[in-house]
Structures are given as C-alpha cells and as structure tokens.
Amino acid sequence: MSCSASTAKSGGKWEHFAHDADVGVRGCGATAAEAFEQAACALTAVVTHAEVEPLVSVEVECEAPDLELLLVEWLNAIIYEMAVRKMLFGRFAVRIDGTRLAGTLWGEPVVIERHSPACEPKGATYTELKVVKDPDGAWSAGCIVDV
Amino acid sequence: MDPGRFTQVDATTWRVDPWGAMRVPAIIYADENLIRDMDNKVYDQAVNVATLPGIVQACYAMPDAHWGYGFPIGGVAAFDPDRGGVVSAGGVGFDISCGVRTMLTGLAVADVLSVQKSLADSLYHQIPAGLGSRGAITLDALEMDAMLIGGARWAVERGWGEARDLERIEEEGCMAGAQPDWVSERAKERQRREMGTLGSGNHYFEIQAVAAIYDLAVADVFGLVQDEVVVTIHCGSRGLGHQIGTEYLREMLVAAKEAGIELPDRELACAPINSEVGRRYLGAMRAAINCALANREILGHFARRIFAHFFPNCDLRLLFDVSHNTCKVEPHIVDGRRRELFVHRKGATRAFGPGHESLPAALRMVGQPVLIGGSMGTGSYVLVGEATSEAKAFSSACHGAGRALSRHAALKQWSGRQTVDDLEKEGILIRSPSMRGVAEEAPGAYKDIGAVVAAAEHAGLARRVARLRPLICLKG
C-alpha cells in the first residue's frame, strides 16, 4: 500500500475532509484493514505531500473494544511513532484480528527541507469517527485529527 | 449559525435556555455577525456541555468560538465537585496549557527594522519549529519529573529563564498538584527531546510593533509604548500534553460509563472530580501545565539570547504568560456563595479583573493582561481583565481570532509562497519550513480579530489596551 498515489491497486483510496480548525482523514478499501491502511496514508498526507521512502520498518500493536475505537488507537500509534522517532511513514500493512490490530509502518526520518512538514498531528479524535461497511461491501474508516 | 436559535439578551449575549438533558443554560458572547459565521456545531457542543453533571451556572462560549472536540473551542464551564461535578479531558483539549507570552523589548520599531531580515533568519535557524525539528535539550527520567513538578521555576533554576519572570506567569510559573507518576512513560518519551520547541499549526514566535494604544493608563502599567517592539510566543505542552490528552480521553470514556454518565458525544468523555481517574487526570494535566510553562520560559530565554546578539543592551521583560487550555480550581461567587470550582477553559483565556489576589502587585490595581493571538497578517491584541468578567464567564475571555475557514478551504484559496510575498510587501517577514503550512494558516483563514475583541469588550469580559502588528513571524 503506497501513499505516493491516492489510489491503491485494489481500489483502496484516501481523502481528507474539512473541519473548522483541523482536518479529517478517511481511508477506503475492500477490507477494514485496507481502509485502515489508507486512513494512515491520509494521515501522512496531512503532514507532507512529498514522497516518503520506506527505509525503516516499525511494528505497532493496539487493541480496542470496537473497530471505530481501534481506528483511533491505530492512528494514535502512528502519531506516537512519528513524534518519538522524528519519522514519516509512507507504507502501511494492517492485520486485524477481532479487536486487535498489528501493523507495520515503513518510512524514513523527517528531512525538513525535502518533506516540508506542514503541521504536526497531536492526536486522532472521536469526532466524525466512523468505520463502516457499505452495502456494496466497501469499507471506509475516518475521523478528525487534531493538528 | 442562525441567531434565531438563541434568545438575544443584549447586543453580545445570546442564550439557550435549558431543554432536553441540559442542566444549565448555554450562553454565547458575540455580535450577530460572529454568530452568523459560527458553525452550527458550536450550538450543539455548548448544549452538550450544559448536560454534564455538576456544571454550575451556565456553559459559556467566547466570541471566537468554533467547532472543537466535545467542548467548542472558546468554551468555558465550571464544575462543583460537591455536586457530582466532572473533569473532562476533552474540556481541556489535546494541547494542554497551550498559551501565549508577551515580552517587552523597549526597542523602537526603527531599531528592529534595521536588522529585520537578519533577525528573521536568526529566529528561523535557532528556534526549533515544526515536525522533525530537534531541541537542544534532552531530559532523563529524573529531570523529566523535576520539570513536570517545577514548570517555569525548573527552567529558571537550570539557567533557561530569569527569576523575575515567575511572578508574571500564571501560578507563578509552577502549577501545584502536578503528579509526574500519573503521566505515562509514552507521554514522557514523547517529550524527552521537545523542550524549547515551538510546534506547528497555529503556534508561532512573533516580533510585533505596538500599533495602537486604547487605554493609556493601563498600557503604562503594562509597559506597552506606541511604536515599541514586543516578542510574543504562542505554544503549549508539546507531545507530552498531546499524549496525556489522548490517553485520558480513552480512559474517561470507560470512566464515564462506569459512573453512569450519559455522554451526548464521546469527546465529552469525563470522570467525576472525586474519582480515582479524575484525580489522576488532574495530577497529569497539572504536570502538562508545568511542561507548557517551562517550554514557554525556555523559548523566552532563546528570544533573549537572539535579541542580545543584535542588541547587546536590550533587556527583555516578561509582560505576562497566560494559558488557553486548562482546568483550574478557582473560587467564584455563585448564587451569593463562594465556591471552589473546577473551571475548564478550552480555547479561552483566564481574565482576572482588577484587585484579584493572585495577580502580582504591579498589575493588581488594573487587572490581568489578556493576550489575544492573531494570525500572521492581522494584528494581535493585549486586553485587560474586567471586574465584570467573573459574573459573566468565571473570569474568562476569548483567546484568538479563531479559524473562519478550514485548512482544506484555505489551501484551495491561497498559496504559501504568494502569502509570504504579499505579507512581505506589508512589511511582515514570514519564516516557516513549510509553504503549505503557511497557506493553511493564511491570515484570511481567520476571523476578524478586531470584531472578536470588540465583542469581548462589549460583553464585559476584557477591555482593549493595545493592538500589536507583526513584523516577523516564525511558524512551525
């Protein structure tokens, strides 16, 4: 799954949606896991439009009572790794097992001159939080991120 | 927002009487144009806050209110612990103790204009700003805890500030009741290398000219002189505060359910003040307040260092340092009785009026400086707290211009490069690692700050003292 294009091979895609002060991120895909991967792409695109090289991988795990809360945990796990490692991530792989998520992030240290980071996400929120499966079987997953 | 949804009390007071689950009214202070420009969600969120247990008197929204998380940004609400009152992580927000400090330089605008470009470049190279920037300070576990307990006092003791600053900072630079043990290791890890960093988004480091004085007597007490230069820093508790907000919001979702609190919105997650989670959050939040106070003190120290290079005899004195996102225990008179209340201010500034016992002697006669942030292009304001503010909104005022357009909409309308060039023609130098960030923060994306402060003044929350015009702005 790559953030360098907004549309993945499987038809997954991400988008931003408007909020007064911050920004909404939403991922779509054939499975909940793919929608989560795409939502992560949308999160990275809040920060930079530049290419992010997949030089380093980081494993994260999280758990929550339901899929919506799991999305927030997933995005917050990425925000945490971005903050403490001073990295950006451009590729994501997600495995969801019930209410547990195991994810892999691939990325590189921030290069301010090349990535020109526009802002720094503070946290994913429960505002506009939705993880849904459409009648046609497609999943979407999104929420507002405080920046 | 349709003004017809409110009962208009006067030109700047709009009221929603309790309906449904509301325990108290919701009151918005704004003029009709500001109300019309507000998102409908401000109404919804103010009404939702008014349903929380133990809320006292009313839920208030300031003239710069906009759609937030649970609470509107610009929301004020006080809770009584003896009446089942709650503390809400969403009512404080992710950027705990985000706030503003203004420092007086005593320099004339002409002095600064003679080195404007070099000074702007120096700020850009020496103040760590934006994602990926690294501060020069790394804290080990012991120093982290010392910082979380000591706040700006800790910074001063380590040589990153001056002792005389402390009386000009809320809580005299050190919030009592901080509990580093209730701050997670993840929150501490997020902060280990972030002291003395500015952050991004609406945070800034600005060199400003005093462009207008509205109240000469108070300006004189504050040390504000027409056409002199001040330094204003807007930032908060960085990653530590963000992580505390994230973690306790999650925990309070469970705590609220266990306490039988019906949440109209998950972002209103809260816990009874007199509960184990409530007490832990307050201890962690107070530690985050100290982190923000220490961070702004260090950035102020950097300002002194940079100015000393250009102006060796310059003496930067702190006018005041005040926070926007806090929950503070304060005595307030309600129904004729003095009560200790937990006042949540989210995107609102404490605005103590004249004579308040917590103000330093030099300011007590006139009231607390209320520092109102602008955008890169529009001016900022210094106000003074009014005696009437206590009855109006638990001694609170607005905090900034407030966004009028989303980042998304701003990006469609402006380019960062063009914004920088346009502002340079107006004599304002912008420095930022990201042109997209500049576009998202374009001055036009913010409300008319003049209208916001005029409404605050008319409503009796705070009175205008001076307007500040940017000369140099560093954005993260």
XYZ file of C-alpha atoms in Angstrom:
623
model
C 0.000 0.000 0.000
C 1.658 3.263 -1.005
C 0.814 6.837 -0.152
C 2.565 8.136 -3.234
C -0.651 7.555 -5.143
C -4.064 8.181 -3.727
C -5.425 5.028 -5.325
C -4.098 1.571 -4.480
C -4.132 -1.413 -6.839
C -7.108 -2.949 -5.065
C -9.170 0.206 -5.382
C -8.321 1.487 -1.913
C -8.024 5.239 -1.619
C -7.802 8.011 0.934
C -9.149 11.519 1.276
C -9.203 14.497 3.577
C -12.390 16.157 4.702
C -12.901 19.599 6.182
C -13.096 20.614 9.827
C -13.088 24.207 11.154
C -9.677 24.076 12.804
C -8.223 20.694 11.959
C -8.561 18.047 9.273
C -10.469 14.827 8.665
C -8.750 11.706 7.349
C -10.591 8.863 5.667
C -9.429 5.638 4.046
C -11.470 3.291 1.843
C -10.773 -0.285 0.812
C -12.054 -3.769 0.185
C -11.471 -4.736 3.813
C -11.420 -2.894 7.132
C -7.653 -3.471 7.272
C -7.177 -1.846 3.870
C -9.350 1.103 4.894
C -7.155 1.496 7.995
C -4.010 1.423 5.818
C -5.468 4.106 3.579
C -6.532 6.235 6.559
C -2.887 6.105 7.643
C -1.885 7.332 4.173
C -4.312 10.223 4.627
C -2.685 10.975 7.987
C 0.764 11.199 6.399
C -0.642 13.441 3.665
C -1.820 15.870 6.370
C 1.872 16.373 7.128
C 3.562 16.128 3.729
C 2.847 15.711 0.046
C 6.447 14.625 -0.588
C 7.496 11.045 -1.294
C 8.327 9.099 1.867
C 10.984 6.443 1.336
C 10.296 3.070 3.023
C 13.775 2.795 4.555
C 12.873 1.635 8.068
C 10.044 -0.534 9.348
C 8.326 -0.208 12.730
C 5.876 -2.696 14.229
C 2.909 -1.461 16.271
C 0.120 -3.271 18.075
C -3.096 -1.930 19.522
C -6.407 -3.064 20.873
C -9.826 -1.505 21.451
C -13.385 -2.611 22.257
C -14.651 -1.968 18.717
C -13.428 -1.161 15.211
C -14.063 2.580 15.495
C -12.054 2.923 18.667
C -9.432 0.677 17.086
C -9.025 3.175 14.234
C -8.285 5.930 16.749
C -5.774 3.671 18.507
C -4.118 2.837 15.176
C -3.782 6.460 14.096
C -2.548 7.469 17.549
C 0.050 4.693 17.434
C 1.369 6.152 14.160
C 1.328 9.687 15.588
C 3.345 8.444 18.573
C 5.958 6.750 16.383
C 6.187 9.839 14.167
C 6.759 12.032 17.210
C 9.321 9.997 19.131
C 11.274 8.746 16.102
C 11.005 12.056 14.166
C 9.922 9.932 11.204
C 7.332 9.961 8.462
C 5.724 6.775 7.212
C 4.591 6.185 3.651
C 3.631 2.496 3.555
C 1.414 0.554 5.909
C 0.294 -3.040 6.380
C -2.514 -3.842 8.804
C -3.792 -7.156 10.173
C -6.967 -7.015 12.233
C -7.937 -9.959 14.411
C -11.191 -9.206 16.180
C -10.440 -6.164 18.306
C -6.649 -6.425 17.960
C -4.533 -4.772 15.320
C -0.971 -5.499 14.284
C 0.534 -3.036 11.864
C 3.790 -2.404 10.081
C 4.869 1.117 9.173
C 7.600 1.802 6.627
C 9.203 5.203 6.438
C 12.226 7.413 6.936
C 13.467 10.155 9.260
C 11.958 13.582 8.543
C 14.104 15.701 6.241
C 12.640 19.154 6.793
C 13.949 20.607 3.521
C 12.550 17.728 1.422
C 9.360 16.836 3.291
C 8.436 20.429 4.272
C 6.134 19.140 7.025
C 3.059 21.375 7.057
C 1.912 20.506 10.544
C 2.325 18.060 13.379
C -0.635 15.828 14.315
C -1.401 15.953 18.044
C -3.911 13.143 18.236
C -6.715 11.305 16.448
C -10.117 12.199 17.893
C -13.558 10.610 18.246
C -15.071 13.452 16.250
C -16.658 12.328 12.964
C -15.332 8.882 13.813
C -16.815 6.269 11.511
C -15.775 2.792 10.392
C -18.477 1.375 8.134
C -19.044 -1.294 5.550
C -21.153 -0.049 2.650
C -23.928 -2.208 1.157
C -21.614 -2.883 -1.799
C -19.036 -4.359 0.603
C -16.533 -1.491 0.576
C -15.115 -0.268 3.887
C -14.385 3.284 4.930
C -12.612 4.436 8.089
C -12.099 8.030 9.182
C -12.038 10.668 11.918
C -10.816 14.184 12.645
C -7.158 14.590 13.572
C -6.142 17.460 15.846
C -3.183 19.322 14.322
C -25.377 29.671 12.705
C -28.898 31.073 12.782
C -29.206 33.718 15.545
C -32.874 32.746 15.695
C -31.871 29.636 17.637
C -30.984 31.879 20.606
C -32.724 34.294 22.899
C -30.866 37.563 22.412
C -30.196 39.140 25.823
C -28.247 42.155 24.551
C -26.040 43.058 21.567
C -23.364 40.500 22.522
C -25.173 37.987 24.737
C -27.090 35.058 23.247
C -28.761 32.466 25.430
C -30.131 28.952 25.051
C -32.483 28.134 27.910
C -32.252 24.590 29.230
C -34.072 21.970 27.178
C -33.750 18.225 26.987
C -30.920 16.996 29.214
C -29.395 20.465 29.729
C -28.813 21.242 33.402
C -27.935 24.929 32.865
C -28.300 27.471 30.041
C -25.708 27.896 27.286
C -24.563 31.464 26.691
C -22.545 32.745 23.752
C -20.901 36.181 23.820
C -20.611 37.502 20.272
C -22.110 40.060 17.951
C -24.687 38.995 15.389
C -22.172 38.725 12.521
C -19.870 36.496 14.564
C -22.841 34.304 15.499
C -23.882 34.006 11.843
C -20.346 32.960 10.883
C -20.120 30.264 13.562
C -20.624 26.615 12.698
C -23.905 25.088 13.916
C -21.813 22.635 15.874
C -20.871 25.419 18.320
C -24.546 25.468 19.361
C -24.658 21.662 19.580
C -21.460 21.439 21.574
C -22.386 24.226 24.024
C -25.727 22.497 24.599
C -23.976 19.151 25.118
C -21.569 20.593 27.683
C -24.557 22.008 29.569
C -25.771 18.432 30.148
C -22.684 17.327 32.106
C -23.099 16.503 35.812
C -22.213 19.174 38.369
C -21.993 22.034 35.861
C -22.514 25.388 37.558
C -24.364 28.482 36.347
C -24.031 28.061 32.565
C -21.864 26.800 29.739
C -20.217 29.766 28.040
C -18.774 30.269 24.562
C -16.423 33.136 23.749
C -16.702 35.398 20.670
C -14.034 33.350 18.836
C -15.829 30.048 19.443
C -15.617 27.359 16.816
C -16.208 23.647 16.401
C -13.943 21.685 18.732
C -13.921 18.217 20.281
C -16.759 17.765 22.738
C -16.398 21.288 24.070
C -16.373 24.073 21.490
C -13.015 25.834 21.152
C -13.723 29.001 23.114
C -15.773 27.062 25.665
C -15.843 27.735 29.409
C -17.568 25.567 32.000
C -17.173 25.228 35.778
C -17.977 22.126 37.810
C -18.613 21.666 41.518
C -17.010 18.522 42.974
C -19.509 18.511 45.825
C -22.402 18.242 43.388
C -21.117 15.374 41.289
C -19.024 17.648 39.101
C -16.764 16.167 36.455
C -13.396 16.852 34.924
C -13.191 16.311 31.167
C -10.045 15.607 29.147
C -11.949 16.870 26.101
C -12.827 20.022 28.022
C -9.145 20.846 28.277
C -8.097 19.548 24.877
C -5.035 17.857 23.426
C -2.736 20.844 23.710
C -2.845 21.231 27.467
C -1.907 24.742 28.647
C -1.312 25.968 25.135
C -0.927 29.675 25.693
C 0.793 32.963 24.982
C 3.532 35.052 26.498
C 4.465 38.588 25.523
C 7.839 40.105 26.342
C 8.693 43.817 26.220
C 11.929 44.744 24.434
C 11.999 48.528 24.948
C 13.294 48.779 21.374
C 11.844 51.172 18.822
C 10.360 49.716 15.632
C 13.080 51.515 13.626
C 15.782 49.640 15.580
C 14.291 46.287 14.649
C 13.543 47.221 11.036
C 17.240 47.941 10.533
C 18.007 44.245 11.141
C 14.620 42.758 10.253
C 15.821 40.193 7.711
C 18.827 39.009 9.732
C 16.669 38.744 12.841
C 14.045 36.716 10.965
C 16.700 34.342 9.633
C 18.269 34.013 13.048
C 14.917 33.080 14.587
C 14.336 30.522 11.839
C 17.706 28.863 12.401
C 17.722 28.948 16.186
C 14.151 28.192 17.243
C 13.241 24.533 16.604
C 9.871 24.595 14.879
C 7.627 22.063 13.161
C 7.568 18.274 12.887
C 11.021 16.717 12.769
C 12.772 19.644 14.460
C 15.027 18.781 17.379
C 15.521 20.781 20.529
C 18.937 21.140 22.146
C 17.637 19.845 25.475
C 17.235 16.147 26.301
C 15.701 15.142 29.610
C 16.477 11.960 31.524
C 13.855 10.452 33.818
C 14.852 12.481 36.876
C 14.948 15.771 35.010
C 11.640 14.996 33.321
C 9.945 14.600 36.694
C 11.677 17.712 38.044
C 10.393 19.678 35.043
C 6.855 18.329 35.432
C 6.820 19.397 39.088
C 8.681 22.686 38.721
C 7.390 24.241 35.484
C 8.958 27.596 34.630
C 10.709 27.600 38.028
C 12.578 24.487 36.922
C 13.597 26.240 33.697
C 14.852 29.261 35.653
C 16.828 27.030 38.050
C 18.520 25.386 35.057
C 19.503 28.752 33.567
C 16.826 28.857 30.867
C 14.994 31.884 32.191
C 15.013 34.634 34.779
C 13.602 34.566 38.319
C 11.865 37.925 37.834
C 9.690 36.296 35.132
C 7.951 33.999 37.582
C 5.512 36.463 39.139
C 4.380 37.343 35.598
C 3.386 33.761 34.809
C 0.091 32.145 35.782
C 0.524 30.170 39.015
C 3.852 31.998 39.437
C 5.324 29.618 36.915
C 4.590 26.437 38.821
C 1.234 24.675 38.927
C 0.674 22.991 42.281
C -0.641 19.443 42.399
C 1.337 18.085 39.454
C 1.847 14.321 39.648
C 4.542 13.024 37.283
C 3.737 9.467 38.407
C 0.364 9.796 36.688
C 1.966 10.771 33.385
C 2.651 7.698 31.260
C 6.099 6.695 30.068
C 4.850 7.150 26.500
C 3.907 10.776 27.227
C 7.304 11.381 28.822
C 9.088 9.698 25.918
C 7.243 11.982 23.500
C 8.601 14.995 25.400
C 12.170 13.910 26.073
C 13.629 15.937 23.202
C 10.889 18.549 22.787
C 11.662 21.150 25.458
C 12.275 24.528 23.849
C 10.474 23.619 20.629
C 7.674 25.643 19.096
C 5.490 23.021 17.451
C 3.396 23.762 14.378
C -0.130 24.614 13.259
C -1.272 27.893 14.798
C 1.761 28.143 17.067
C 4.161 30.986 16.355
C 7.039 33.123 17.520
C 6.361 36.689 16.534
C 8.162 40.031 16.719
C 5.489 42.729 16.900
C 5.124 46.502 16.959
C 2.744 48.245 19.345
C 0.483 49.684 16.644
C -2.241 51.295 18.741
C -2.941 52.083 22.370
C -6.564 52.181 23.528
C -6.053 52.640 27.268
C -3.009 54.758 28.000
C -3.136 54.330 31.771
C -3.249 50.540 31.664
C -0.713 50.409 28.816
C 1.608 52.427 31.007
C 1.258 49.907 33.838
C 1.832 47.058 31.369
C 4.894 48.831 29.893
C 3.394 48.997 26.406
C 4.561 52.040 24.431
C 3.370 53.111 20.991
C 5.818 52.020 18.253
C 7.935 49.918 20.548
C 8.618 46.254 19.854
C 7.432 43.190 21.759
C 8.009 39.440 21.342
C 5.014 37.107 21.538
C 5.282 33.323 21.734
C 2.296 31.011 21.234
C 2.819 27.340 22.048
C 1.967 24.658 24.581
C 2.892 21.410 26.266
C 4.002 19.718 23.036
C 3.959 15.930 22.732
C 3.567 15.315 26.452
C 0.286 17.204 26.625
C -0.971 15.624 23.402
C -0.292 12.138 24.713
C -1.913 12.829 28.101
C -4.987 14.146 26.302
C -5.115 11.069 24.063
C -4.698 8.554 26.887
C -7.071 10.100 29.411
C -9.748 10.720 26.789
C -9.733 6.966 26.154
C -9.761 6.161 29.852
C -12.534 8.646 30.589
C -14.797 7.008 28.009
C -14.827 3.966 30.278
C -14.909 6.040 33.481
C -17.967 7.998 32.330
C -19.822 4.791 31.528
C -18.929 3.296 34.897
C -20.137 6.460 36.648
C -23.456 6.237 34.790
C -22.857 9.495 32.887
C -24.786 9.727 29.618
C -22.410 11.231 27.062
C -24.094 13.014 24.157
C -20.692 12.978 22.420
C -17.732 10.658 23.004
C -15.364 13.639 23.047
C -17.106 14.805 26.225
C -15.564 11.820 27.995
C -15.184 12.773 31.620
C -14.871 11.410 35.134
C -16.199 12.612 38.462
C -13.661 15.003 40.026
C -13.888 12.941 43.191
C -12.906 9.690 41.493
C -9.642 7.867 41.078
C -9.475 8.586 37.329
C -10.483 12.198 37.868
C -7.736 12.738 40.426
C -5.148 11.012 38.256
C -6.078 13.129 35.243
C -5.846 16.333 37.277
C -2.369 15.335 38.503
C -1.219 14.532 34.963
C -2.863 17.631 33.456
C -1.177 19.868 36.038
C 2.148 18.265 35.114
C 1.390 19.126 31.481
C 0.630 22.722 32.505
C 4.092 22.858 34.058
C 5.560 21.433 30.860
C 3.939 24.247 28.860
C 5.076 26.908 31.330
C 8.633 25.534 31.222
C 8.565 25.338 27.437
C 7.460 28.958 27.004
C 10.059 30.073 29.574
C 12.808 28.310 27.600
C 11.593 29.831 24.331
C 11.597 33.214 26.075
C 15.209 32.549 27.063
C 16.024 31.812 23.422
C 14.382 35.127 22.488
C 16.657 36.918 24.966
C 19.707 35.170 23.537
C 18.857 36.082 19.951
C 17.994 39.690 20.798
C 21.221 40.039 22.819
C 23.165 39.184 19.681
C 21.552 42.039 17.736
C 21.011 44.478 20.607
C 23.590 43.868 23.370
C 21.949 46.267 25.836
C 18.418 45.044 25.240
C 16.547 43.802 28.316
C 13.521 41.608 27.526
C 10.995 41.841 30.368
C 8.028 39.491 30.567
C 4.683 41.281 30.431
C 2.664 38.133 31.116
C 2.306 34.438 30.302
C -1.216 33.010 30.203
C -2.694 29.665 29.116
C -5.738 28.831 26.978
C -6.418 25.137 27.596
C -6.663 24.290 31.284
C -8.835 23.113 34.127
C -8.104 25.213 37.218
C -9.534 25.187 40.735
C -10.717 28.721 41.435
C -13.021 30.360 43.980
C -16.017 32.036 42.365
C -19.154 33.580 43.777
C -22.208 31.629 42.622
C -25.676 32.402 43.961
C -24.069 34.679 46.542
C -21.788 31.955 47.879
C -18.049 31.494 47.340
C -17.412 28.048 45.913
C -14.269 26.230 44.818
C -14.954 25.292 41.216
C -13.069 23.353 38.553
C -13.098 25.853 35.700
C -12.462 24.361 32.249
C -11.197 26.856 29.691
C -10.732 25.378 26.254
C -9.508 27.990 23.827
C -10.349 30.665 26.366
C -8.108 32.928 28.433
C -8.255 33.475 32.156
C -9.108 37.163 32.586
C -8.922 38.190 36.248
C -10.156 41.714 36.897
C -8.613 44.495 38.997
C -7.789 43.630 42.595
C -7.559 39.881 42.112
C -5.421 38.407 44.866
C -3.448 36.100 42.569
C -2.095 38.937 40.400
C 1.384 40.375 41.054
C 1.427 43.674 42.952
C 2.485 45.645 39.885
C -0.626 44.533 37.961
C -3.191 44.063 40.710
C -4.654 47.568 40.504
C -5.504 47.316 36.812
C -6.165 43.612 36.203
C -4.584 40.711 34.368
C -3.100 41.124 30.888
C -5.192 39.042 28.474
C -3.056 38.191 25.450
C -5.051 37.546 22.284
C -3.230 35.859 19.425
C -3.813 36.924 15.867
C -2.733 35.361 12.599
C 0.438 36.134 10.673
C -1.054 39.150 8.973
C -3.730 40.548 11.216
C -2.784 42.119 14.489
C -2.837 40.665 17.964
C -4.303 42.390 20.995
C -3.462 42.941 24.617
C -6.580 43.258 26.755
C -7.035 43.648 30.492
C -9.422 41.572 32.591
C -12.610 43.318 33.687
C -14.232 43.059 37.116
C -17.456 42.072 35.348
C -15.806 39.036 33.766
C -16.220 36.920 36.884
C -20.003 37.073 36.802
C -20.079 36.881 33.009
C -17.892 33.795 32.447
C -15.891 32.820 35.543
C -13.276 35.461 34.658
C -12.635 34.310 31.103
C -12.233 35.947 27.711
C -11.559 34.951 24.110
C -8.147 33.597 23.097
C -7.555 34.453 19.468
C -9.049 35.182 16.147
C -10.406 31.661 15.743
C -10.475 29.980 12.363
C -13.072 31.058 9.847
C -12.043 28.587 7.121
C -10.842 25.000 7.330
C -7.256 24.159 6.377
C -8.705 22.384 3.377
C -10.530 25.501 2.207
C -7.527 27.709 2.958
C -5.290 25.525 0.776
C -7.710 25.896 -2.118
C -7.739 29.675 -1.754
C -4.126 30.653 -1.051
C -0.598 29.597 -1.936
C 2.052 29.718 0.767
C 4.612 31.456 -1.453
C 2.120 34.109 -2.506
C 1.057 34.637 1.113
C 4.696 35.135 2.160
C 5.298 37.566 -0.715
C 2.105 39.514 -0.047
C 2.921 39.842 3.642
C 6.477 40.932 2.853
C 5.022 43.811 0.841
C 3.189 44.811 4.023
C 6.469 44.723 5.947
C 5.866 41.335 7.617
C 8.585 38.688 7.183
C 7.418 35.072 7.479
C 9.775 32.180 8.118
C 8.481 28.612 8.011
C 9.729 25.160 6.979
C 6.513 24.625 5.001
C 4.820 26.796 2.411
C 1.762 24.542 2.636
C 1.678 25.217 6.373
C 1.762 28.953 5.642
C -1.135 28.609 3.181
C -3.192 26.651 5.725
C -2.541 29.437 8.237
C -3.154 32.312 5.784
C -4.485 35.425 7.564
C -7.701 35.225 5.546
C -8.487 31.816 7.064
C -9.053 33.516 10.419
C -11.932 35.575 11.733
C -11.756 39.342 12.000
C -9.887 39.599 15.284
C -10.989 43.220 15.663
C -14.619 42.080 15.747
C -13.779 39.305 18.222
C -12.073 41.601 20.750
C -14.709 44.316 20.276
C -17.392 41.757 21.178
C -15.372 40.590 24.199
C -15.070 44.193 25.332
C -18.745 44.954 24.793
C -19.687 41.814 26.717
C -17.611 42.946 29.707
C -15.126 40.062 29.532
C -11.973 42.126 28.962
C -11.074 45.612 27.713
C -8.719 46.541 24.873
C -5.378 48.031 25.890
C -3.229 47.771 22.759
C -3.060 46.317 19.273
C 0.118 44.639 18.072
C 1.223 44.456 14.429
C 3.510 41.639 13.250
C 6.976 42.463 11.904
C 8.437 38.942 11.830
C 6.587 35.656 12.269
C 8.143 32.226 12.656
C 5.604 29.450 12.004
C 6.242 25.794 12.711
